[in-house]
mmCIF file of C-alpha atoms and ligand atoms in Angstrom:
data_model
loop_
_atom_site.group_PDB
_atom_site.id
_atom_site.type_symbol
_atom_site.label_atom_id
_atom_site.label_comp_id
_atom_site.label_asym_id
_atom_site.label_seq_id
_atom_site.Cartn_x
_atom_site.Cartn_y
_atom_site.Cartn_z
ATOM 1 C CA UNK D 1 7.363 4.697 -20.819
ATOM 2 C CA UNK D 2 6.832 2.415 -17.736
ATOM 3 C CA UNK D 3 5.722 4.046 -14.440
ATOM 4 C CA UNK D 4 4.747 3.281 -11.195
ATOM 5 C CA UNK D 5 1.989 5.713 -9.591
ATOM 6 C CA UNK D 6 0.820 4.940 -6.110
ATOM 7 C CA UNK D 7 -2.273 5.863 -4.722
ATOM 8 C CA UNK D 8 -2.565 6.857 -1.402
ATOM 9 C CA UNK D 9 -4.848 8.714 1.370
ATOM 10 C CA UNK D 10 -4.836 9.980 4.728
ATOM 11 C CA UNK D 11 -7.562 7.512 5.968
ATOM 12 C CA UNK D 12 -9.550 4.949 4.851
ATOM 13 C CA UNK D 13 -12.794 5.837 2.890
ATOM 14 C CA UNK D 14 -11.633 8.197 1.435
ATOM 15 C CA UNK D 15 -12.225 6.943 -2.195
ATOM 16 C CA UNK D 16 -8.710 5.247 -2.807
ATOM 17 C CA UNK D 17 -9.785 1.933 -4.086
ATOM 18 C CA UNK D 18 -12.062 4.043 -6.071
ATOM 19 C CA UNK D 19 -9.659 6.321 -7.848
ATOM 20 C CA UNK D 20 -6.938 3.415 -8.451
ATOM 21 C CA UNK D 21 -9.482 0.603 -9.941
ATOM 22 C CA UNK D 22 -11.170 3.227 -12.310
ATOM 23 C CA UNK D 23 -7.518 4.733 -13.067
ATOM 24 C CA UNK D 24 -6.846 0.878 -14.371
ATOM 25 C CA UNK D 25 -9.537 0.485 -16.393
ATOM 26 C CA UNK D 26 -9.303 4.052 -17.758
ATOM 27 C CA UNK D 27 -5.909 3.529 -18.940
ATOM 28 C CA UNK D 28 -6.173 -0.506 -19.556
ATOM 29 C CA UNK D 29 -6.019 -0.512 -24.007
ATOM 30 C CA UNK D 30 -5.619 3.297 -24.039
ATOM 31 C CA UNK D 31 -2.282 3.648 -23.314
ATOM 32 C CA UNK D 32 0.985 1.792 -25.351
ATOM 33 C CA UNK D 33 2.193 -0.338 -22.079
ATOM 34 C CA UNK D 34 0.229 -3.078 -20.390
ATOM 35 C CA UNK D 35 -1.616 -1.631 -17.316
ATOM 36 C CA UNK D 36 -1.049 -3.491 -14.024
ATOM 37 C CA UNK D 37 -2.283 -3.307 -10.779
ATOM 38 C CA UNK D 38 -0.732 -3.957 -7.145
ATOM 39 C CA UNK D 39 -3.095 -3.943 -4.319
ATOM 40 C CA UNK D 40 -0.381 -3.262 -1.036
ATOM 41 C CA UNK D 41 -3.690 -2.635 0.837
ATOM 42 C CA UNK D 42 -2.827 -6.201 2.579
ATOM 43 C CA UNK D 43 -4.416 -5.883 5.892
ATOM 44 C CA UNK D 44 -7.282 -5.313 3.476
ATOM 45 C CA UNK D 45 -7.170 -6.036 -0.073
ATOM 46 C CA UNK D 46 -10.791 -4.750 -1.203
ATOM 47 C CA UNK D 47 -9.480 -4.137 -4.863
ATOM 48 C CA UNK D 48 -10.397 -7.435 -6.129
ATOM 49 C CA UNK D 49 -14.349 -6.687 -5.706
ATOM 50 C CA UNK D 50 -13.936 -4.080 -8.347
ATOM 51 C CA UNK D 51 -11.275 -6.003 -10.737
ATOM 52 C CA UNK D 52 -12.721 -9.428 -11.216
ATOM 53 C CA UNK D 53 -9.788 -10.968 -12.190
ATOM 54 C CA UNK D 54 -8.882 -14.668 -12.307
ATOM 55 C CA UNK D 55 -6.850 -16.635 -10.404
ATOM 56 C CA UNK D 56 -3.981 -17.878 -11.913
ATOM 57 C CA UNK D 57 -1.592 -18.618 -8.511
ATOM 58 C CA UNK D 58 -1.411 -17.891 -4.799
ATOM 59 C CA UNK D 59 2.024 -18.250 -3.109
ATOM 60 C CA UNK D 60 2.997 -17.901 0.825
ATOM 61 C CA UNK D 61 5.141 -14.891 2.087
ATOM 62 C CA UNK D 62 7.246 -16.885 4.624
ATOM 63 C CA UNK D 63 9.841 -15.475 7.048
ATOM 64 C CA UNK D 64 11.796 -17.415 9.540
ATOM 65 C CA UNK D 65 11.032 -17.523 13.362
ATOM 66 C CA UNK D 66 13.045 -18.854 15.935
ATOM 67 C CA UNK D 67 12.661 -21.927 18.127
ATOM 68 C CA UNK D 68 14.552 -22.384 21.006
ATOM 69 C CA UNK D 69 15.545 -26.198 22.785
ATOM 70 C CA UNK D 70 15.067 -25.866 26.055
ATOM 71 C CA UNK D 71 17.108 -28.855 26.808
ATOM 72 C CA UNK D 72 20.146 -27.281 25.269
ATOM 73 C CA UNK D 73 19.333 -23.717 26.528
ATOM 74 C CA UNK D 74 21.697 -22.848 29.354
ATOM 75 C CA UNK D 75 19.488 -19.820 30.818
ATOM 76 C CA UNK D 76 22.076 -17.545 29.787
ATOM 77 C CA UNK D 77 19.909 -15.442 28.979
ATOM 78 C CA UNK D 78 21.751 -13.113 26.336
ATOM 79 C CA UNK D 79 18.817 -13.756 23.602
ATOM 80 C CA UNK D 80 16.582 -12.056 25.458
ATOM 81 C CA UNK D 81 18.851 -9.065 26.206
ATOM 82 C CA UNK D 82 19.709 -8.890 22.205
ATOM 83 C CA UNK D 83 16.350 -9.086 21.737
ATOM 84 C CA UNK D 84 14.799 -5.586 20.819
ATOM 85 C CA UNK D 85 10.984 -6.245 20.357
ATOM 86 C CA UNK D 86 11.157 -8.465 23.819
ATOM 87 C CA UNK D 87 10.115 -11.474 21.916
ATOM 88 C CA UNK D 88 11.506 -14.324 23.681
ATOM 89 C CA UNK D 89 10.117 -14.911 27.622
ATOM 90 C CA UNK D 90 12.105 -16.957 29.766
ATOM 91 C CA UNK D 91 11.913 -18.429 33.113
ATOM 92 C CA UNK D 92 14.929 -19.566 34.597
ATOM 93 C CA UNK D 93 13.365 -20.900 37.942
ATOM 94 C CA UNK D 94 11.106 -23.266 36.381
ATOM 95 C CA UNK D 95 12.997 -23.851 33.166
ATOM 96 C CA UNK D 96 10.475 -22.562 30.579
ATOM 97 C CA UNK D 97 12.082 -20.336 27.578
ATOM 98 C CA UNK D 98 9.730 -19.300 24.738
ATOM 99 C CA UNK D 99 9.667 -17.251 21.335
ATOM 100 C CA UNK D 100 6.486 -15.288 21.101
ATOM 101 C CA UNK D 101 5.772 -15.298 17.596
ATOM 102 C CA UNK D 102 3.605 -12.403 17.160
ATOM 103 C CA UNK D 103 6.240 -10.284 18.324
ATOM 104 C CA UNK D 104 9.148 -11.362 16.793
ATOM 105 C CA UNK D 105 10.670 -9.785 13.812
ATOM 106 C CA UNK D 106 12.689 -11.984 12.414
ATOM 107 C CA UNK D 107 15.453 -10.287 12.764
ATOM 108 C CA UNK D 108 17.769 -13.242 13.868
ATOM 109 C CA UNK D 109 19.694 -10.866 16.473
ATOM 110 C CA UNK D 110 18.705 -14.355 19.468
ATOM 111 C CA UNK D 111 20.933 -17.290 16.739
ATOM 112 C CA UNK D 112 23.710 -14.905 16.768
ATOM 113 C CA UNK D 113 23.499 -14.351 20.615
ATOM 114 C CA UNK D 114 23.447 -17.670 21.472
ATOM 115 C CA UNK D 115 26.123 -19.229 22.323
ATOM 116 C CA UNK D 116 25.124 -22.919 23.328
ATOM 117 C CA UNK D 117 23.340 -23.722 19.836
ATOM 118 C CA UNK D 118 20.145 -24.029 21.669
ATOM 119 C CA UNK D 119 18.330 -21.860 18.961
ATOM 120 C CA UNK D 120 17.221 -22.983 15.418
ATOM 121 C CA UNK D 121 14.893 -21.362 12.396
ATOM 122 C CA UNK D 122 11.534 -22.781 11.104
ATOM 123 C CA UNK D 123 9.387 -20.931 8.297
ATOM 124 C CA UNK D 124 6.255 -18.983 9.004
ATOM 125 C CA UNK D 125 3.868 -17.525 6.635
ATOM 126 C CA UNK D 126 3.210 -13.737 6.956
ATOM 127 C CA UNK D 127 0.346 -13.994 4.360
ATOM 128 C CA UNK D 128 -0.295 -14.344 0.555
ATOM 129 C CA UNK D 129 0.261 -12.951 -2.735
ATOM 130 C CA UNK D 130 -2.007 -13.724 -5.459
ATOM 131 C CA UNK D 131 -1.850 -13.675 -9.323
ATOM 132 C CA UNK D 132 -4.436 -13.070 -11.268
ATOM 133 C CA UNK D 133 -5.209 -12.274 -14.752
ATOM 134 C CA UNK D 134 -7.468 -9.666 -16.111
ATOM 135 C CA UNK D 135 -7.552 -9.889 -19.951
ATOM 136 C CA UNK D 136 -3.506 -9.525 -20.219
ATOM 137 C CA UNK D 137 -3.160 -7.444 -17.213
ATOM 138 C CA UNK D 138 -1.916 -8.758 -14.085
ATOM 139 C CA UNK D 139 -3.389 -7.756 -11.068
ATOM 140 C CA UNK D 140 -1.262 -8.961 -8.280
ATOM 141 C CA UNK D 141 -3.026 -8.789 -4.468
ATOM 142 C CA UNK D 142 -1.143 -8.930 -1.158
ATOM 143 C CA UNK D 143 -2.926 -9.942 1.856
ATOM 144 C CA UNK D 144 -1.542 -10.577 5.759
ATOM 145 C CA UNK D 145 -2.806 -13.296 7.822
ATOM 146 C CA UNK D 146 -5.440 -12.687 10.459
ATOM 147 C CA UNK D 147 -2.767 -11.836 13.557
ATOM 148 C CA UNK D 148 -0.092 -10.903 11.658
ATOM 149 C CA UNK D 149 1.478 -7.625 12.807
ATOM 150 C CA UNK D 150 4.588 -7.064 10.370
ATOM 151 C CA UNK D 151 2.446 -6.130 6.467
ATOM 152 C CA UNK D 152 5.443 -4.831 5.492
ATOM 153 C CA UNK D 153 7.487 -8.274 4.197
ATOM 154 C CA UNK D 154 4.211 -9.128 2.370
ATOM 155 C CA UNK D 155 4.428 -5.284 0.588
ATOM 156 C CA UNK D 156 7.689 -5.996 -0.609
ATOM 157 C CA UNK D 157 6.575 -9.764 -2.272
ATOM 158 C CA UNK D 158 4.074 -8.081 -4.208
ATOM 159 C CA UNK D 159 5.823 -4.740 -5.017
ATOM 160 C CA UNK D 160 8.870 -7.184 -6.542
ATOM 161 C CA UNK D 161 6.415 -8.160 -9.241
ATOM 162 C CA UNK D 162 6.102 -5.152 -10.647
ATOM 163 C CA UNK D 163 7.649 -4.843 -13.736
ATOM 164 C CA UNK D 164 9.484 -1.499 -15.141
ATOM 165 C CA UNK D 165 8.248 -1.332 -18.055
ATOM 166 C CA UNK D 166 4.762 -1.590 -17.559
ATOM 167 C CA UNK D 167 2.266 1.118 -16.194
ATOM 168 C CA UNK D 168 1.788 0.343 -13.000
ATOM 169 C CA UNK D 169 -1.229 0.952 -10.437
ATOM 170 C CA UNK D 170 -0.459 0.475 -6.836
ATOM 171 C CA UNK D 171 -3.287 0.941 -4.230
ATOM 172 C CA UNK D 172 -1.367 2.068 -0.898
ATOM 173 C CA UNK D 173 -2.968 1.326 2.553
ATOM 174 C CA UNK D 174 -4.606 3.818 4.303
ATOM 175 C CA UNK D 175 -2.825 6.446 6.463
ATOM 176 C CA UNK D 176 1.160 7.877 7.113
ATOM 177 C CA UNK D 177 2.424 4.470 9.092
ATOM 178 C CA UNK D 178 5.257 2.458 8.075
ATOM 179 C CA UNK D 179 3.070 0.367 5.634
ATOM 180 C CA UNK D 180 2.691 3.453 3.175
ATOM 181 C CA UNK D 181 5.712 4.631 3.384
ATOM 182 C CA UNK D 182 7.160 1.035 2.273
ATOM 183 C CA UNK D 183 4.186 1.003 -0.545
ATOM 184 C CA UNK D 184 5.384 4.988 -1.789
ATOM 185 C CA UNK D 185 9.014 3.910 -1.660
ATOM 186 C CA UNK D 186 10.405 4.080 -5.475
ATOM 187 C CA UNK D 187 7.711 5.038 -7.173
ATOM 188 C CA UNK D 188 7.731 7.461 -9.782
ATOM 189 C CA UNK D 189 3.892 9.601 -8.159
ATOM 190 C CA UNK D 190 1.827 9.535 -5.577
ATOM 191 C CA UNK D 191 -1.892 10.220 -6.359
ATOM 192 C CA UNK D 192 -2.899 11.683 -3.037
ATOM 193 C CA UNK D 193 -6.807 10.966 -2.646
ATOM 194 C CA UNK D 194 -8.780 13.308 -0.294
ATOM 195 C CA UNK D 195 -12.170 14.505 0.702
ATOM 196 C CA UNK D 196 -13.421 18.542 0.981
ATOM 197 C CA UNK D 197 -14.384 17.779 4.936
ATOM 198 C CA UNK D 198 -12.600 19.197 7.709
ATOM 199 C CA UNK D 199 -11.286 15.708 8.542
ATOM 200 C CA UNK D 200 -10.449 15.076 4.867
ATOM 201 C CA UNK D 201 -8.126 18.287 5.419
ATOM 202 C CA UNK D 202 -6.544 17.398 8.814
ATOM 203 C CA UNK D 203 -5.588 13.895 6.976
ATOM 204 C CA UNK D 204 -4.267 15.451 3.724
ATOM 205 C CA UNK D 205 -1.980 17.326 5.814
ATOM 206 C CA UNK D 206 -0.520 14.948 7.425
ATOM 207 C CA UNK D 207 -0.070 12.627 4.365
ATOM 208 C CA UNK D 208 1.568 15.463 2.785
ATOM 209 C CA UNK D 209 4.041 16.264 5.638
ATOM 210 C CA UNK D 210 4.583 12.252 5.432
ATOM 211 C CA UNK D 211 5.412 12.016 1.049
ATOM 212 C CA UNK D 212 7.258 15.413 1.615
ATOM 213 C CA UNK D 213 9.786 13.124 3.657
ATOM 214 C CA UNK D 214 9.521 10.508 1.204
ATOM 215 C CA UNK D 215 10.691 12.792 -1.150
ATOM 216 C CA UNK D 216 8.405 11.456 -4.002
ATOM 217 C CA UNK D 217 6.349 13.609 -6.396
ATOM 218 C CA UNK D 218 2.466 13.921 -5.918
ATOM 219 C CA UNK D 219 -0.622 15.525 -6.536
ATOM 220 C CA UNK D 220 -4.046 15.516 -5.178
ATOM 221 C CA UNK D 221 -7.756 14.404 -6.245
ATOM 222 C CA UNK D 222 -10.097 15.643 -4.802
ATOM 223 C CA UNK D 223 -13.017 12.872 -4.023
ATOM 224 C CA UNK D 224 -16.983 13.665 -3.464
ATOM 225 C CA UNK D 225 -16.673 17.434 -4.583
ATOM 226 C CA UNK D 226 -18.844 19.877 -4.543
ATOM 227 C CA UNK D 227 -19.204 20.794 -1.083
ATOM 228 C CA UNK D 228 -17.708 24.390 -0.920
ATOM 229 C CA UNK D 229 -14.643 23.739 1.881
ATOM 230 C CA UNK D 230 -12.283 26.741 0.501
ATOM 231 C CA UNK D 231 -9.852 25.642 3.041
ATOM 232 C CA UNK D 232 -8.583 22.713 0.847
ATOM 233 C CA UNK D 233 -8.511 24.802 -1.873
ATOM 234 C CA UNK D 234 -6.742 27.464 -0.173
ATOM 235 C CA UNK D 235 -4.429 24.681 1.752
ATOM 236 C CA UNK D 236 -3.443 22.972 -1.917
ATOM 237 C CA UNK D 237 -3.022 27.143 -3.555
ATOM 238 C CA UNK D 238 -0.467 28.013 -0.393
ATOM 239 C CA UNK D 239 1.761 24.552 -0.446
ATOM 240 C CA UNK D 240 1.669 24.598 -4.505
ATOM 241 C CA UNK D 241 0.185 21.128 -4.709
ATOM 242 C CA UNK D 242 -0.996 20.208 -8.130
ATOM 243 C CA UNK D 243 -4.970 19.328 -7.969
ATOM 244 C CA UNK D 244 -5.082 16.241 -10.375
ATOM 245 C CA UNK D 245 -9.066 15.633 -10.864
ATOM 246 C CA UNK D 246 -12.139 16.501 -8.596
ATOM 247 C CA UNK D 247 -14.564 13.509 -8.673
ATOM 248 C CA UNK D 248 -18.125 15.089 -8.192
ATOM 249 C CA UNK D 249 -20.437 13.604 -5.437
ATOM 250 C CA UNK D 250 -23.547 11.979 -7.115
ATOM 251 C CA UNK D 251 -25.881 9.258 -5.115
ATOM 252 C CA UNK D 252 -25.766 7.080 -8.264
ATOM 253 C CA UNK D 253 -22.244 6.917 -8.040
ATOM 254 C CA UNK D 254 -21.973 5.729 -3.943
ATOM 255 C CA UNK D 255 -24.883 3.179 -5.332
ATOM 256 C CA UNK D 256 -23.131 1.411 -7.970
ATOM 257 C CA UNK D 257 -19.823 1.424 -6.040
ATOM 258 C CA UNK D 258 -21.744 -0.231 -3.162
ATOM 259 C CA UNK D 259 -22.382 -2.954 -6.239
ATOM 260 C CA UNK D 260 -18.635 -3.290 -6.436
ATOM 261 C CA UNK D 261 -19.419 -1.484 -10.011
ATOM 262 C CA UNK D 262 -16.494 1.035 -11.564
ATOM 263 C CA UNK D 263 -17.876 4.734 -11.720
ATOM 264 C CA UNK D 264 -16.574 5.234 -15.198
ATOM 265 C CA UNK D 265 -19.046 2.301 -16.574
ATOM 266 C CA UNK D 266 -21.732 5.218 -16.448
ATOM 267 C CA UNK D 267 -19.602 8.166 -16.559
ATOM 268 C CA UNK D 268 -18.050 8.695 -19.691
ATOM 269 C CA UNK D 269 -16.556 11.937 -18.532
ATOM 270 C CA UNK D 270 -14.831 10.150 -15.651
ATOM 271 C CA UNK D 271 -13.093 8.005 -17.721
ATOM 272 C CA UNK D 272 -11.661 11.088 -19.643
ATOM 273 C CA UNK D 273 -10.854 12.751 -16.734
ATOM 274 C CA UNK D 274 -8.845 9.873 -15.198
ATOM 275 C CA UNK D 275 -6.989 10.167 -18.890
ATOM 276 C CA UNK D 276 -6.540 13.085 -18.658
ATOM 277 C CA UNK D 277 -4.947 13.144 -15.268
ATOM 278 C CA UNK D 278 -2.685 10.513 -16.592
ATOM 279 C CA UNK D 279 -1.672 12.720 -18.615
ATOM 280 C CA UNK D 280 -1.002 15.610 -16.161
ATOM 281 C CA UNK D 281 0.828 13.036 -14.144
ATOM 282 C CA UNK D 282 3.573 12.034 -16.540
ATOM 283 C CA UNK D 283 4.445 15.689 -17.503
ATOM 284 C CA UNK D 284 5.311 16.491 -13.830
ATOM 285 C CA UNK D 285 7.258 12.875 -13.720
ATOM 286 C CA UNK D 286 8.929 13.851 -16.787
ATOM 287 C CA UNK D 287 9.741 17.410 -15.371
ATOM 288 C CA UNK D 288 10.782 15.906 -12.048
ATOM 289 C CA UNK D 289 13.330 13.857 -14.138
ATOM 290 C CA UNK D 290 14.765 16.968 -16.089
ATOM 291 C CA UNK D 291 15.354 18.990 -12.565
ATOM 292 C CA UNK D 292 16.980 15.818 -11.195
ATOM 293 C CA UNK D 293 14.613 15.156 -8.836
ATOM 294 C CA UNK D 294 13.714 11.696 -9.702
HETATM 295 S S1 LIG B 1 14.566 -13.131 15.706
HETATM 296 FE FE1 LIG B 1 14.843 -11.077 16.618
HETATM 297 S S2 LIG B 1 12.791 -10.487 17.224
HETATM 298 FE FE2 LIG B 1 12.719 -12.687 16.901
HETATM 299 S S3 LIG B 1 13.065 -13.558 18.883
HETATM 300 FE FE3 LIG B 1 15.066 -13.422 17.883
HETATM 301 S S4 LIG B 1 15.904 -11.471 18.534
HETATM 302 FE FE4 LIG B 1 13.718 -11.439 19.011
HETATM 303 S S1 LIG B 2 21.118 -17.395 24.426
HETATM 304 FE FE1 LIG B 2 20.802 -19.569 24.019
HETATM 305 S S2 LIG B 2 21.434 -20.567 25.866
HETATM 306 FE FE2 LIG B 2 21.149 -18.423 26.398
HETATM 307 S S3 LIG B 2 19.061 -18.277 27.119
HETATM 308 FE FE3 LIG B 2 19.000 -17.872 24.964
HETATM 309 S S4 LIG B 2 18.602 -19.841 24.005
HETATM 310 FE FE4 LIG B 2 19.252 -20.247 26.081
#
């Protein structure tokens, strides 16, 4: 069966990009489906150092912004009282009206206010989304341009690529902001990536409190363990959270990920881990189906 598992983390650091390329290449020719991968990490898309795929097309994520005439514009001034994100600056005195493009949202609230036909559309790219191909996988990579605020529209143009019947990986951006949630949104788990630290703890909680709202299923792996921090354990043992995998901290391994090398190209038991936790994963989606809550 197809499925869509997100993986996610309080903060950045944390081992995400980690977890979700090796997850890919654990299950890429292992499982039935084709294996894809989504990287909604678009303010920054890191999982192409690790994937190596090729190019195969690169395509705009445009949105329309507004541009006002000033020679038709009356001064009314309703567009800037419709105006919720106080996008448009006008002033009357000296006859100067203005959309500020890094604010607006697009949401076309200043055309329908107008009343004089002073204001018109023109496209504006958000960012990118890239295809690329990795030996029959496709590994599609969202990415925002430098000063754009909104990631979300460029989320959506690469989550709409994903297709149901394929397994697919989907590397969420870091933290509980709107972003994530938009990335987590209809997907069938959430691999919850954390870190036994103090810190790690204080951002696992929040990210749970954040995918318990959601309402999707997840679990948790556990990155860099081996330092005894019971309090995670105890933390995931109270709120029933399944613990997916614990990735062992080993020097080697922060090495050869600093080479943009996968961890399970020299760690065999990795790789059967990450199976393994595949494994795990589509027993709880399957249960999560039976009780209706999927
Ligand atoms: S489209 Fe919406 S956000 Fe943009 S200027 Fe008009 S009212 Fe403001
Ligand atoms: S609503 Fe139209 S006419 Fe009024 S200030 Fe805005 S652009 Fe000008």
């Amino acid at each position: 069966m197809g499925l869509k598992i997100a993986v996610a983390s309080g903060k950045g650091g944390t081992g995400k990009t980690t977890v979700s390329t090796n997850l890919f290449f654990a299950l890429k020719g292992k499982v039935e489906e084709r294996v894809d991968f989504f990287d909604c990490d678009v303010e920054e898309p890191n999982s192409g150092i690790f994937l190596k795929g090729n190019l195969e097309s690169e395509k705009d994520v445009l949105t329309n912004i507004p541009v006002i005439d000033p020679q038709k514009c009356t001064f009314c001034g309703r567009c800037v009282h419709y105006c919720e994100a106080h996008a448009i600056l006008m002033v009357k005195e000296i006859g100067h009206i203005a959309v500020m493009e890094d604010l607006c949202t697009s949401c076309g609230a200043c055309i329908y206010a107008c009343n004089d036909g002073a204001i018109t559309e023109k496209p504006k790219s958000l960012g990118k989304v890239r295809h690329y191909d990795i030996d029959g996988s496709r590994f599609i990579e969202g990415e925002i341009n430098i000063g754009t605020a909104f990631a979300t529209p460029v989320i959506k143009a690469v989550k709409k690529e994903i297709d149901d019947k394929a397994v697919s990986i989907i590397d969420s951006p870091p933290g509980t902001s709107c972003p994530v949630i938009e990335t987590v949104h209809n997907t069938d788990f959430v691999i919850v990536v954390t870190e036994p630290t103090p810190f790690g703890l204080h951002d696992l909680k929040l990210m749970v409190e954040t995918i318990r709202q959601t309402g999707n299923i997840f679990g948790v792996v556990i990155n860099k363990a081996g330092f005894a921090y019971d309090e995670l354990y105890n933390f995931l043992k109270k709120e029933n959270i399944p613990l997916l995998l614990e990735i062992p901290f080993e020097r080697e391994s922060a090495k050869n990920y600093s080479h943009g090398e996968l961890l399970i190209k020299h760690d065999n038991k990795l790789s059967d881990g990450l199976l393994e936790m595949y494994k795990k994963i589509q027993g709880h989606v399957t249960m999560a189906k039976k009780e209706g809550a999927l």
